[in-house]
XYZ file of C-alpha atoms in Angstrom:
411
model
C -2.393 18.070 -2.177
C -3.512 19.692 1.083
C -3.066 18.114 4.505
C -6.789 17.407 4.916
C -7.077 15.378 1.722
C -6.929 11.600 2.051
C -4.403 10.110 -0.399
C -5.356 6.971 -2.307
C -2.914 4.811 -0.370
C -4.735 5.670 2.890
C -8.272 5.013 1.629
C -10.235 1.809 2.107
C -10.073 -0.126 -1.192
C -13.411 -1.727 -2.063
C -13.312 -4.009 -5.107
C -16.272 -5.517 -6.954
C -15.940 -8.916 -8.648
C -18.342 -11.070 -10.619
C -19.487 -12.193 -14.039
C -20.054 -9.893 -16.985
C -23.371 -8.057 -16.725
C -23.850 -9.036 -13.077
C -24.302 -5.317 -12.430
C -20.984 -4.372 -10.811
C -20.816 -0.972 -12.511
C -24.469 -0.252 -11.762
C -23.937 -1.028 -8.082
C -20.959 1.348 -7.980
C -23.171 4.103 -9.383
C -25.884 3.270 -6.845
C -23.469 3.229 -3.867
C -21.830 6.514 -4.843
C -25.066 8.087 -6.128
C -23.067 9.215 -9.154
C -22.587 8.056 -12.728
C -19.005 6.956 -12.089
C -18.919 3.681 -14.003
C -20.025 3.120 -17.597
C -23.117 0.906 -17.693
C -24.191 -1.072 -20.760
C -26.133 -4.200 -21.610
C -23.196 -5.215 -23.803
C -21.075 -7.824 -22.049
C -17.506 -6.830 -21.243
C -18.001 -3.053 -21.046
C -15.497 -2.908 -18.180
C -12.116 -4.102 -19.465
C -9.182 -3.112 -17.248
C -9.807 -2.451 -13.531
C -11.104 1.082 -12.958
C -10.114 2.942 -9.760
C -12.117 5.858 -8.383
C -11.238 7.754 -5.196
C -14.396 9.029 -3.541
C -16.002 9.864 -0.199
C -19.044 7.733 0.601
C -21.201 8.164 3.681
C -21.146 6.397 6.075
C -18.056 4.546 4.779
C -15.725 7.549 4.520
C -12.795 8.051 2.090
C -12.406 5.010 -0.138
C -11.283 3.746 -3.517
C -13.901 1.856 -5.517
C -12.445 -0.679 -7.970
C -14.563 -1.971 -10.847
C -13.183 -5.149 -12.438
C -13.742 -7.024 -15.679
C -16.132 -9.985 -15.759
C -14.622 -13.278 -14.618
C -16.397 -15.115 -17.426
C -14.729 -12.982 -20.114
C -13.848 -15.150 -23.112
C -10.940 -15.504 -25.535
C -7.264 -14.628 -25.217
C -8.006 -10.982 -24.401
C -10.618 -12.097 -21.893
C -8.020 -14.219 -20.079
C -5.758 -11.187 -19.782
C -8.641 -9.144 -18.376
C -9.439 -11.859 -15.817
C -5.796 -11.920 -14.785
C -5.888 -8.159 -14.209
C -9.052 -8.565 -12.142
C -7.443 -11.193 -9.928
C -4.382 -8.976 -9.428
C -6.695 -6.425 -7.792
C -7.055 -8.812 -4.824
C -3.555 -7.860 -3.677
C -4.721 -4.328 -2.857
C -8.310 -5.053 -1.771
C -9.453 -4.196 1.776
C -13.084 -5.261 1.208
C -14.394 -7.461 -1.604
C -17.935 -7.489 -2.964
C -18.885 -10.463 -5.130
C -21.850 -9.381 -7.251
C -24.219 -12.143 -8.363
C -26.994 -11.712 -10.925
C -29.990 -13.317 -9.210
C -31.758 -13.768 -12.535
C -28.928 -16.198 -13.407
C -27.946 -17.537 -9.979
C -24.576 -18.496 -8.517
C -22.130 -19.871 -11.070
C -18.777 -21.626 -10.887
C -17.145 -18.256 -11.631
C -18.737 -16.798 -8.497
C -17.677 -19.780 -6.383
C -14.126 -19.513 -7.732
C -13.650 -15.842 -6.812
C -15.247 -16.363 -3.389
C -12.687 -19.083 -2.628
C -9.832 -16.877 -3.881
C -10.960 -14.037 -1.601
C -11.355 -16.360 1.389
C -7.850 -17.751 0.874
C -6.458 -14.223 1.122
C -8.596 -13.567 4.237
C -10.113 -10.410 2.752
C -13.399 -9.222 4.350
C -16.134 -10.283 1.932
C -19.778 -9.627 1.118
C -21.934 -11.500 -1.363
C -24.225 -9.027 -3.146
C -27.305 -10.541 -4.792
C -28.217 -8.024 -7.490
C -31.307 -7.591 -9.691
C -33.804 -8.632 -7.019
C -36.264 -6.453 -8.939
C -36.175 -9.218 -11.586
C -35.855 -12.292 -9.386
C -37.485 -12.492 -5.973
C -35.660 -14.285 -3.200
C -37.118 -15.362 0.144
C -35.547 -14.676 3.516
C -35.108 -18.409 4.130
C -33.188 -18.718 0.869
C -30.843 -15.908 1.889
C -30.169 -17.593 5.232
C -29.505 -20.887 3.486
C -27.112 -19.218 1.047
C -25.233 -17.435 3.862
C -24.799 -20.768 5.631
C -23.679 -22.523 2.447
C -21.157 -19.843 1.433
C -20.241 -18.939 5.015
C -20.235 -15.210 4.199
C -22.727 -12.345 4.736
C -25.287 -11.900 1.942
C -27.023 -8.646 0.955
C -29.836 -8.340 -1.576
C -29.998 -5.202 -3.744
C -31.368 -3.732 -6.903
C -28.966 -1.310 -8.542
C -31.894 -0.045 -10.647
C -34.418 0.718 -7.890
C -31.753 1.339 -5.186
C -33.452 -1.228 -2.957
C -30.991 -2.569 -0.352
C -28.219 -0.056 -1.191
C -28.372 1.591 2.259
C -28.140 -1.819 3.919
C -25.169 -2.674 1.673
C -23.316 0.458 2.799
C -23.982 -0.382 6.455
C -22.753 -3.946 5.912
C -19.545 -2.605 4.368
C -18.995 -0.410 7.452
C -19.574 -3.420 9.714
C -16.709 -5.396 8.120
C -14.219 -2.524 7.745
C -10.743 -3.547 8.981
C -10.297 -2.295 12.541
C -6.515 -1.928 12.650
C -6.378 1.794 11.892
C -4.747 2.633 15.244
C -2.317 -0.286 15.068
C -0.427 1.046 12.071
C 0.506 4.604 12.971
C 3.382 6.246 11.162
C 5.056 7.647 14.270
C 2.317 8.514 16.778
C 2.767 5.372 18.874
C 6.366 6.426 19.584
C 5.334 9.841 20.948
C 3.769 11.388 24.028
C 1.726 14.608 24.072
C 4.015 17.636 24.020
C 6.999 15.844 22.476
C 9.057 17.784 19.935
C 9.699 16.054 16.601
C 12.086 17.626 14.077
C 11.477 16.766 10.425
C 14.286 17.364 7.949
C 12.906 18.015 4.472
C 15.393 19.009 1.765
C 14.150 21.492 -0.801
C 16.090 20.621 -3.939
C 15.349 19.981 -7.605
C 13.741 16.636 -6.702
C 11.241 18.283 -4.333
C 7.796 19.000 -5.834
C 7.154 22.702 -6.462
C 5.110 24.423 -3.797
C 4.428 21.417 -1.554
C 5.888 18.672 0.616
C 6.000 15.079 -0.576
C 3.268 12.747 0.642
C 5.208 10.883 3.402
C 6.207 14.229 4.919
C 2.617 15.492 4.863
C 1.261 12.306 6.411
C 3.932 12.228 9.121
C 3.187 15.821 10.123
C -0.509 14.988 10.339
C 0.195 11.908 12.501
C 2.386 13.972 14.858
C -0.352 16.604 15.232
C -2.984 13.942 15.908
C -0.729 12.597 18.681
C -0.714 16.053 20.353
C 3.015 16.323 19.725
C 4.802 19.265 18.113
C 6.342 19.079 14.632
C 9.213 21.348 13.666
C 10.136 21.328 9.966
C 13.560 22.416 8.758
C 16.033 21.894 5.929
C 19.207 19.866 6.381
C 21.486 22.922 6.428
C 19.432 24.576 9.179
C 19.129 21.453 11.374
C 22.005 22.276 13.735
C 20.718 25.807 14.321
C 17.166 24.480 14.767
C 18.221 21.964 17.428
C 20.266 24.597 19.302
C 17.264 26.933 19.356
C 14.836 24.447 20.935
C 13.835 24.884 24.564
C 14.045 21.123 25.160
C 15.558 18.062 23.539
C 13.418 16.612 20.733
C 12.076 13.100 21.106
C 12.951 12.241 17.510
C 14.557 13.583 14.338
C 13.068 12.251 11.078
C 14.923 12.863 7.848
C 14.671 12.338 4.141
C 16.947 9.375 3.396
C 18.977 11.265 0.823
C 20.512 13.519 3.518
C 20.952 10.762 6.103
C 24.693 11.302 6.589
C 24.510 15.053 7.218
C 21.527 14.689 9.560
C 23.263 11.890 11.480
C 26.330 14.093 11.908
C 24.322 17.114 13.120
C 21.958 15.229 15.445
C 23.324 14.663 18.983
C 23.921 11.005 19.835
C 21.380 11.125 22.670
C 18.574 12.108 20.263
C 16.764 9.337 18.364
C 16.975 9.610 14.582
C 15.372 7.749 11.685
C 13.974 8.411 8.199
C 10.551 8.803 6.626
C 11.205 5.719 4.516
C 12.038 3.530 7.526
C 8.878 4.736 9.269
C 6.948 3.710 6.158
C 8.671 0.307 6.122
C 6.875 -0.314 9.404
C 3.657 1.557 8.593
C 2.996 0.068 5.164
C 4.946 -3.182 5.300
C 6.978 -5.476 7.547
C 9.957 -3.700 9.107
C 11.632 -6.872 10.361
C 11.401 -8.642 6.989
C 12.724 -5.579 5.177
C 15.631 -5.284 7.624
C 16.553 -8.917 7.008
C 16.433 -8.276 3.275
C 19.313 -5.795 3.320
C 21.720 -8.561 4.426
C 21.412 -9.982 0.886
C 23.836 -7.270 -0.232
C 26.626 -9.284 1.400
C 25.821 -12.355 -0.725
C 25.426 -10.806 -4.173
C 27.398 -12.298 -7.059
C 28.379 -10.956 -10.454
C 25.464 -11.293 -12.857
C 22.750 -11.319 -10.177
C 19.540 -9.500 -11.052
C 18.092 -6.838 -8.744
C 14.579 -5.403 -9.128
C 14.067 -1.787 -8.083
C 10.340 -1.193 -7.706
C 8.352 1.966 -7.012
C 4.677 2.208 -6.138
C 4.145 5.355 -8.200
C 5.164 6.830 -11.530
C 6.949 10.150 -11.041
C 9.054 12.417 -13.203
C 12.629 11.076 -13.256
C 15.442 13.427 -12.268
C 18.953 13.282 -13.729
C 20.221 11.799 -10.436
C 17.068 9.813 -9.647
C 17.160 7.939 -6.341
C 15.787 4.650 -7.721
C 17.297 4.614 -11.211
C 20.692 6.169 -10.509
C 21.742 6.579 -6.867
C 20.694 3.230 -5.414
C 22.254 1.181 -8.265
C 25.446 3.224 -7.853
C 25.556 2.662 -4.070
C 24.901 -1.068 -4.431
C 27.726 -1.485 -6.936
C 30.062 0.553 -4.738
C 29.400 -1.313 -1.500
C 29.344 -4.812 -3.040
C 31.953 -4.412 -5.757
C 29.806 -6.714 -7.903
C 28.631 -6.298 -11.477
C 24.922 -6.825 -10.984
C 22.067 -6.179 -13.406
C 19.180 -3.869 -12.507
C 15.583 -4.037 -13.686
C 12.876 -1.514 -12.813
C 9.111 -1.469 -12.268
C 6.736 1.291 -11.202
C 3.095 2.020 -10.460
C 0.626 -0.861 -10.253
C 3.093 -3.136 -12.065
C 5.319 -5.167 -9.748
C 6.762 -8.306 -11.353
C 5.418 -11.606 -12.623
C 8.704 -13.444 -12.064
C 9.853 -12.746 -8.506
C 12.109 -15.793 -8.286
C 14.609 -14.584 -10.893
C 15.881 -11.816 -8.599
C 18.619 -12.015 -5.976
C 17.178 -8.920 -4.268
C 14.175 -6.598 -4.524
C 14.595 -2.963 -3.473
C 11.241 -1.232 -2.972
C 10.302 2.382 -2.323
C 8.518 3.384 0.881
C 5.153 2.574 -0.720
C 3.412 5.824 0.219
C 1.137 5.589 -2.844
C 0.198 1.947 -2.171
C -2.254 0.791 0.438
C -0.887 -1.552 3.109
C -2.449 -4.657 1.564
C -0.657 -4.008 -1.724
C 2.707 -3.532 -0.010
C 2.283 -6.611 2.190
C 1.272 -8.615 -0.899
C 4.545 -7.659 -2.611
C 6.555 -8.607 0.465
C 4.724 -11.949 0.688
C 5.379 -12.645 -3.001
C 9.093 -12.209 -2.298
C 8.974 -14.382 0.825
C 7.200 -17.170 -1.066
C 10.275 -17.584 -3.305
C 12.845 -16.775 -0.580
C 13.800 -13.584 -2.400
C 15.133 -10.900 -0.003
C 13.287 -7.577 -0.130
C 14.340 -4.256 1.390
C 13.070 -0.707 1.111
C 14.917 2.441 0.069
C 15.390 3.935 3.539
C 16.792 0.780 5.131
C 19.170 0.196 2.233
C 20.386 3.807 2.205
C 21.035 3.759 5.963
C 22.906 0.472 5.575
C 25.196 1.576 2.738
C 26.056 4.729 4.693
C 26.852 2.720 7.835
C 24.132 4.250 10.036
C 21.385 1.592 10.043
C 22.137 0.734 13.697
C 21.341 4.270 14.715
C 18.338 4.636 12.408
C 16.717 1.590 14.043
C 17.103 2.805 17.633
C 13.515 4.161 17.788
C 12.277 0.584 17.174
C 13.684 -1.638 19.968
C 12.314 -4.965 18.675
C 13.558 -4.383 15.122
C 16.913 -3.194 16.504
C 17.240 -6.344 18.599
C 16.548 -8.557 15.585
C 19.035 -6.588 13.479
C 21.693 -6.980 16.196
C 21.061 -10.731 16.193
C 21.414 -10.818 12.391
C 24.728 -8.990 12.717
């Protein structure tokens, strides 16, 4: 992946919901001006949610999600509906598609209420206006009744599709600048040293996604990124003309980097930066304290937002379980999840350890954190846990004064 490509986790996720044959797939094809989704008059053509990364003008890079019909029947249909509802946890903008030749049904009202409860920006899309005319006064009345914007379209004739795109742009979340990876900690001209080990776990010929994204964020902040390996860090720092503002390291070489970085230079990890960028840094810091309360027989979930090739000494499957057993001295049981699958039974765990979430969008990561909070289950991410077990979390939190203050209070 090149630095100018937008990864899925950074794209706006636009999900379409509605009954079978409401025209969700046809609208996707009309919006993208491509035959992306399979269209058929047979009900239930779309089964599992379908994700498609695409660039749409004037929206920009986005992920379009086509979901199964909410009126799907039978035992299999219930499973499909469940999968559709799970999509809400990663949705930035929701479109509820209504077949105007049928009208608004209880299924449509149900999903609208679900979306409103989660405070997801929402549009009601009245489709098939080529088959059922609707007056302006009726649209106004419907907007008032549902208390959401309404757009009329025909996926067949493309009528209203341009207006739909513009409406989507108008409700795009506006917090892009709020959640920077590192840019808000920097001033123009600052030096930032990034420590990126090149070992058997590193992908061939490229940097891993968090490293790429961090470099891009540094460049956009008019700061200067210097990339080195852990064994060249000391020499790199000695060769700089001025003291760097920050050293950012891969968590797996935390101890060596901490030893080689002068005490008056701020240091943290990519994973801790992503705890703040994709999730809730304070909540994840609090979660690590659960290590002190673990008992024999407790269950711990280790969850990753992607599915990658496992190494012999895999960080999630091998190293973290080993470190937890060593620092706690407890015989705990580990379970694992990866990709879009999280867990359906959060409350059975004494602790959840999550990856940095670079492949998830922020809504998906926050949803997982909120699921844990709902059942008072502590949750922590890889970087925070690794810093803690190596006794350097205090130092790794110094770039974040508020989080550091809260951690000191917890201590």
